[in-house]
PDB file of C-alpha atoms in Angstrom:
ATOM      1  CA  UNK A  10       0.000   0.000   0.000  1.00  0.00           C
ATOM      2  CA  UNK A  11       1.406   3.395  -0.940  1.00  0.00           C
ATOM      3  CA  UNK A  12       1.599   6.312   1.441  1.00  0.00           C
ATOM      4  CA  UNK A  13      -1.792   8.153   1.486  1.00  0.00           C
ATOM      5  CA  UNK A  14      -0.509  11.535   0.315  1.00  0.00           C
ATOM      6  CA  UNK A  15       1.345  10.171  -2.741  1.00  0.00           C
ATOM      7  CA  UNK A  16      -1.256  11.534  -5.159  1.00  0.00           C
ATOM      8  CA  UNK A  17      -1.300  14.929  -3.440  1.00  0.00           C
ATOM      9  CA  UNK A  18       2.500  15.156  -3.379  1.00  0.00           C
ATOM     10  CA  UNK A  19       2.690  14.137  -7.055  1.00  0.00           C
ATOM     11  CA  UNK A  20       0.156  16.836  -7.911  1.00  0.00           C
ATOM     12  CA  UNK A  21       2.119  19.460  -5.981  1.00  0.00           C
ATOM     13  CA  UNK A  22       5.330  18.406  -7.738  1.00  0.00           C
ATOM     14  CA  UNK A  23       3.664  18.705 -11.142  1.00  0.00           C
ATOM     15  CA  UNK A  24       2.490  22.227 -10.243  1.00  0.00           C
ATOM     16  CA  UNK A  25       6.007  23.144  -9.058  1.00  0.00           C
ATOM     17  CA  UNK A  26       7.589  21.910 -12.280  1.00  0.00           C
ATOM     18  CA  UNK A  27       5.299  24.183 -14.283  1.00  0.00           C
ATOM     19  CA  UNK A  28       5.651  27.124 -11.900  1.00  0.00           C
ATOM     20  CA  UNK A  29       9.399  26.780 -11.248  1.00  0.00           C
ATOM     21  CA  UNK A  30      11.317  28.024  -8.235  1.00  0.00           C
ATOM     22  CA  UNK A  31       9.170  26.204  -5.655  1.00  0.00           C
ATOM     23  CA  UNK A  32      10.021  23.097  -3.667  1.00  0.00           C
ATOM     24  CA  UNK A  33       7.401  20.932  -1.954  1.00  0.00           C
ATOM     25  CA  UNK A  34       8.396  18.498   0.774  1.00  0.00           C
ATOM     26  CA  UNK A  35       6.360  16.341   3.113  1.00  0.00           C
ATOM     27  CA  UNK A  36       7.820  16.456   6.609  1.00  0.00           C
ATOM     28  CA  UNK A  37       6.012  14.438   9.233  1.00  0.00           C
ATOM     29  CA  UNK A  38       2.384  15.487   9.062  1.00  0.00           C
ATOM     30  CA  UNK A  39       3.104  18.756   7.229  1.00  0.00           C
ATOM     31  CA  UNK A  40       3.536  19.801   3.647  1.00  0.00           C
ATOM     32  CA  UNK A  41       6.350  22.361   3.453  1.00  0.00           C
ATOM     33  CA  UNK A  42       6.437  24.735   0.488  1.00  0.00           C
ATOM     34  CA  UNK A  43       9.588  26.812   0.023  1.00  0.00           C
ATOM     35  CA  UNK A  44      11.024  29.011  -2.691  1.00  0.00           C
ATOM     36  CA  UNK A  45      14.239  27.917  -4.338  1.00  0.00           C
ATOM     37  CA  UNK A  46      16.517  30.913  -4.232  1.00  0.00           C
ATOM     38  CA  UNK A  47      19.525  31.677  -6.409  1.00  0.00           C
ATOM     39  CA  UNK A  48      21.785  30.657  -3.500  1.00  0.00           C
ATOM     40  CA  UNK A  49      19.916  27.350  -3.207  1.00  0.00           C
ATOM     41  CA  UNK A  50      20.175  26.636  -6.941  1.00  0.00           C
ATOM     42  CA  UNK A  51      23.883  27.510  -7.180  1.00  0.00           C
ATOM     43  CA  UNK A  52      24.717  25.364  -4.155  1.00  0.00           C
ATOM     44  CA  UNK A  53      22.706  22.445  -5.547  1.00  0.00           C
ATOM     45  CA  UNK A  54      24.529  22.726  -8.870  1.00  0.00           C
ATOM     46  CA  UNK A  55      27.966  22.978  -7.199  1.00  0.00           C
ATOM     47  CA  UNK A  56      27.309  19.747  -5.270  1.00  0.00           C
ATOM     48  CA  UNK A  57      26.209  17.970  -8.456  1.00  0.00           C
ATOM     49  CA  UNK A  58      29.338  19.199 -10.276  1.00  0.00           C
ATOM     50  CA  UNK A  59      31.558  17.849  -7.469  1.00  0.00           C
ATOM     51  CA  UNK A  60      29.878  14.442  -7.631  1.00  0.00           C
ATOM     52  CA  UNK A  61      30.323  14.244 -11.410  1.00  0.00           C
ATOM     53  CA  UNK A  62      33.938  15.530 -11.152  1.00  0.00           C
ATOM     54  CA  UNK A  63      34.609  12.639  -8.749  1.00  0.00           C
ATOM     55  CA  UNK A  64      33.792  10.252 -11.600  1.00  0.00           C
ATOM     56  CA  UNK A  65      30.268   9.205 -10.688  1.00  0.00           C
ATOM     57  CA  UNK A  66      28.187   9.027 -13.833  1.00  0.00           C
ATOM     58  CA  UNK A  67      25.425  11.592 -14.237  1.00  0.00           C
ATOM     59  CA  UNK A  68      22.500   9.224 -13.705  1.00  0.00           C
ATOM     60  CA  UNK A  69      23.782   8.538 -10.173  1.00  0.00           C
ATOM     61  CA  UNK A  70      23.310  12.155  -9.103  1.00  0.00           C
ATOM     62  CA  UNK A  71      19.811  13.589  -9.249  1.00  0.00           C
ATOM     63  CA  UNK A  72      18.203  16.759  -8.004  1.00  0.00           C
ATOM     64  CA  UNK A  73      14.755  16.942  -6.423  1.00  0.00           C
ATOM     65  CA  UNK A  74      13.502  13.418  -7.095  1.00  0.00           C
ATOM     66  CA  UNK A  75      11.010  11.580  -4.929  1.00  0.00           C
ATOM     67  CA  UNK A  76      12.535   8.934  -2.653  1.00  0.00           C
ATOM     68  CA  UNK A  77      10.074   6.502  -1.073  1.00  0.00           C
ATOM     69  CA  UNK A  78      10.207   5.280   2.526  1.00  0.00           C
ATOM     70  CA  UNK A  79       7.760   2.431   3.237  1.00  0.00           C
ATOM     71  CA  UNK A  80       4.987   3.465   5.600  1.00  0.00           C
ATOM     72  CA  UNK A  81       6.337   7.007   5.953  1.00  0.00           C
ATOM     73  CA  UNK A  82       6.371  10.258   4.054  1.00  0.00           C
ATOM     74  CA  UNK A  83       8.522  10.250   0.933  1.00  0.00           C
ATOM     75  CA  UNK A  84      11.432  12.706   0.729  1.00  0.00           C
ATOM     76  CA  UNK A  85      12.693  14.930  -2.047  1.00  0.00           C
ATOM     77  CA  UNK A  86      16.377  15.567  -1.241  1.00  0.00           C
ATOM     78  CA  UNK A  87      17.928  18.570  -2.940  1.00  0.00           C
ATOM     79  CA  UNK A  88      20.601  16.202  -4.267  1.00  0.00           C
ATOM     80  CA  UNK A  89      20.449  12.398  -4.208  1.00  0.00           C
ATOM     81  CA  UNK A  90      23.531  10.278  -4.833  1.00  0.00           C
ATOM     82  CA  UNK A  91      22.380   6.834  -5.899  1.00  0.00           C
ATOM     83  CA  UNK A  92      23.934   3.397  -5.902  1.00  0.00           C
ATOM     84  CA  UNK A  93      25.379   2.147  -9.173  1.00  0.00           C
ATOM     85  CA  UNK A  94      23.401  -0.063 -11.506  1.00  0.00           C
ATOM     86  CA  UNK A  95      21.011   2.685 -12.567  1.00  0.00           C
ATOM     87  CA  UNK A  96      18.052   2.279 -10.209  1.00  0.00           C
ATOM     88  CA  UNK A  97      14.631   2.870 -11.688  1.00  0.00           C
ATOM     89  CA  UNK A  98      11.788   5.082 -10.537  1.00  0.00           C
ATOM     90  CA  UNK A  99      10.155   5.093  -8.133  1.00  0.00           C
ATOM     91  CA  UNK A 100      13.375   5.501  -6.169  1.00  0.00           C
ATOM     92  CA  UNK A 101      13.650   3.867  -2.776  1.00  0.00           C
ATOM     93  CA  UNK A 102      15.641   4.794   0.312  1.00  0.00           C
ATOM     94  CA  UNK A 103      17.637   1.628  -0.503  1.00  0.00           C
ATOM     95  CA  UNK A 104      18.925   3.384  -3.651  1.00  0.00           C
ATOM     96  CA  UNK A 105      20.435   6.295  -1.668  1.00  0.00           C
ATOM     97  CA  UNK A 106      24.127   6.392  -0.851  1.00  0.00           C
ATOM     98  CA  UNK A 107      23.818  10.015   0.254  1.00  0.00           C
ATOM     99  CA  UNK A 108      21.105  12.626   0.629  1.00  0.00           C
ATOM    100  CA  UNK A 109      21.996  16.326   0.487  1.00  0.00           C
ATOM    101  CA  UNK A 110      19.658  18.985   1.864  1.00  0.00           C
ATOM    102  CA  UNK A 111      20.202  22.726   1.524  1.00  0.00           C
ATOM    103  CA  UNK A 112      18.511  24.623   4.337  1.00  0.00           C
ATOM    104  CA  UNK A 113      15.749  26.921   3.045  1.00  0.00           C
ATOM    105  CA  UNK A 114      14.945  28.897   6.184  1.00  0.00           C
ATOM    106  CA  UNK A 115      16.815  30.047   9.298  1.00  0.00           C
ATOM    107  CA  UNK A 116      16.547  27.638  12.224  1.00  0.00           C
ATOM    108  CA  UNK A 117      15.233  24.890   9.930  1.00  0.00           C
ATOM    109  CA  UNK A 118      14.134  22.095  12.254  1.00  0.00           C
ATOM    110  CA  UNK A 119      13.007  19.917   9.333  1.00  0.00           C
ATOM    111  CA  UNK A 120      16.480  19.273   7.934  1.00  0.00           C
ATOM    112  CA  UNK A 121      18.172  19.100  11.328  1.00  0.00           C
ATOM    113  CA  UNK A 122      15.675  16.865  13.098  1.00  0.00           C
ATOM    114  CA  UNK A 123      12.860  15.232  11.157  1.00  0.00           C
ATOM    115  CA  UNK A 124      14.755  14.423   7.963  1.00  0.00           C
ATOM    116  CA  UNK A 125      17.883  13.450   9.881  1.00  0.00           C
ATOM    117  CA  UNK A 126      15.868  11.040  12.030  1.00  0.00           C
ATOM    118  CA  UNK A 127      14.137   9.451   9.049  1.00  0.00           C
ATOM    119  CA  UNK A 128      17.314   9.062   6.983  1.00  0.00           C
ATOM    120  CA  UNK A 129      19.144   7.510   9.947  1.00  0.00           C
ATOM    121  CA  UNK A 130      16.216   5.233  10.853  1.00  0.00           C
ATOM    122  CA  UNK A 131      16.194   3.830   7.294  1.00  0.00           C
ATOM    123  CA  UNK A 132      19.978   3.483   7.181  1.00  0.00           C
ATOM    124  CA  UNK A 133      20.816   6.079   4.511  1.00  0.00           C
ATOM    125  CA  UNK A 134      24.637   5.900   4.726  1.00  0.00           C
ATOM    126  CA  UNK A 135      25.376   9.641   4.478  1.00  0.00           C
ATOM    127  CA  UNK A 136      23.368  12.810   5.016  1.00  0.00           C
ATOM    128  CA  UNK A 137      24.839  16.240   4.248  1.00  0.00           C
ATOM    129  CA  UNK A 138      23.051  19.368   5.459  1.00  0.00           C
ATOM    130  CA  UNK A 139      24.283  22.607   3.889  1.00  0.00           C
ATOM    131  CA  UNK A 140      23.246  25.738   5.785  1.00  0.00           C
ATOM    132  CA  UNK A 141      23.758  28.991   3.835  1.00  0.00           C
ATOM    133  CA  UNK A 142      22.511  31.020   6.819  1.00  0.00           C
ATOM    134  CA  UNK A 143      25.266  29.759   9.149  1.00  0.00           C
ATOM    135  CA  UNK A 144      27.827  29.152   6.389  1.00  0.00           C
ATOM    136  CA  UNK A 145      28.288  25.603   7.659  1.00  0.00           C
ATOM    137  CA  UNK A 146      27.800  22.024   6.523  1.00  0.00           C
ATOM    138  CA  UNK A 147      26.987  19.014   8.721  1.00  0.00           C
ATOM    139  CA  UNK A 148      28.032  15.639   7.365  1.00  0.00           C
ATOM    140  CA  UNK A 149      26.341  12.749   9.152  1.00  0.00           C
ATOM    141  CA  UNK A 150      27.474   9.194   8.515  1.00  0.00           C
ATOM    142  CA  UNK A 151      27.305   5.675   9.941  1.00  0.00           C
ATOM    143  CA  UNK A 152      23.636   5.199  10.839  1.00  0.00           C
ATOM    144  CA  UNK A 153      23.335   2.919  13.872  1.00  0.00           C
ATOM    145  CA  UNK A 154      20.099   2.143  15.717  1.00  0.00           C
ATOM    146  CA  UNK A 155      18.215   5.006  14.069  1.00  0.00           C
ATOM    147  CA  UNK A 156      20.870   7.673  14.715  1.00  0.00           C
ATOM    148  CA  UNK A 157      23.991   8.839  12.953  1.00  0.00           C
ATOM    149  CA  UNK A 158      27.092   7.781  14.886  1.00  0.00           C
ATOM    150  CA  UNK A 159      29.377  10.291  13.187  1.00  0.00           C
ATOM    151  CA  UNK A 160      28.922  14.048  12.636  1.00  0.00           C
ATOM    152  CA  UNK A 161      31.506  16.356  11.082  1.00  0.00           C
ATOM    153  CA  UNK A 162      30.946  20.104  10.963  1.00  0.00           C
ATOM    154  CA  UNK A 163      32.642  22.107   8.191  1.00  0.00           C
ATOM    155  CA  UNK A 164      32.697  25.846   7.581  1.00  0.00           C
ATOM    156  CA  UNK A 165      32.226  27.405   4.153  1.00  0.00           C
ATOM    157  CA  UNK A 166      35.661  27.455   2.573  1.00  0.00           C
ATOM    158  CA  UNK A 167      36.490  23.918   3.712  1.00  0.00           C
ATOM    159  CA  UNK A 168      36.441  20.885   1.436  1.00  0.00           C
ATOM    160  CA  UNK A 169      33.970  18.210   2.494  1.00  0.00           C
ATOM    161  CA  UNK A 170      35.415  14.724   2.012  1.00  0.00           C
ATOM    162  CA  UNK A 171      32.537  12.341   1.416  1.00  0.00           C
ATOM    163  CA  UNK A 172      33.315   8.635   1.299  1.00  0.00           C
ATOM    164  CA  UNK A 173      30.308   6.688   0.042  1.00  0.00           C
ATOM    165  CA  UNK A 174      29.298   3.197   1.170  1.00  0.00           C
ATOM    166  CA  UNK A 175      30.351   1.820  -2.242  1.00  0.00           C
ATOM    167  CA  UNK A 176      33.917   3.137  -1.751  1.00  0.00           C
ATOM    168  CA  UNK A 177      33.535   6.167  -4.031  1.00  0.00           C
ATOM    169  CA  UNK A 178      35.077   9.364  -2.725  1.00  0.00           C
ATOM    170  CA  UNK A 179      33.832  12.867  -3.421  1.00  0.00           C
ATOM    171  CA  UNK A 180      35.472  16.147  -2.489  1.00  0.00           C
ATOM    172  CA  UNK A 181      32.933  18.953  -2.297  1.00  0.00           C
ATOM    173  CA  UNK A 182      34.617  22.364  -2.211  1.00  0.00           C
ATOM    174  CA  UNK A 183      32.512  24.934  -0.354  1.00  0.00           C
ATOM    175  CA  UNK A 184      34.532  28.049  -1.126  1.00  0.00           C
ATOM    176  CA  UNK A 185      32.051  29.117  -3.820  1.00  0.00           C
ATOM    177  CA  UNK A 186      28.933  28.529  -1.698  1.00  0.00           C
ATOM    178  CA  UNK A 187      27.053  31.769  -1.142  1.00  0.00           C
ATOM    179  CA  UNK A 188      25.603  32.840   2.192  1.00  0.00           C
ATOM    180  CA  UNK A 189      22.033  33.999   2.929  1.00  0.00           C
ATOM    181  CA  UNK A 190      20.873  36.508   5.495  1.00  0.00           C
TER     182      UNK A 190
END
């Protein structure tokens, strides 16, 4: 049985594709609608470029695709890094090697609590939260018993070294990431 709001979320996503600049996410029992800013878009693109520069083929890095979690709300990470073998839609949490979220609002409890808890609970190997308000990135790895056992904080200007569960390594330079007020 699919999650009850699948049809509603799909409808919202179709509207957003036509409208442009809007992101819809289901977080717990809420539907969160946020504008994609220039800072958000440039950061998203920079992460995708780093993944491709590391040698991962383009179909393994996707932006804003629906990832299903059985019995729970689906997620739409800003950037999804997928396992090799070209998974097919609908994408599952099992396909994710890393989820990247770019914070849309100051003091965003969705990325730092609800999404983090869900990704860890389902064993997503790496979760990167990029916060343009603080100018910091939190890399969470090694999910154990529904929590991430490792957290590394980086400041803008640092290079984030991301080692994926399949052995791939990605260096994400943050020196070009823009800040938001």
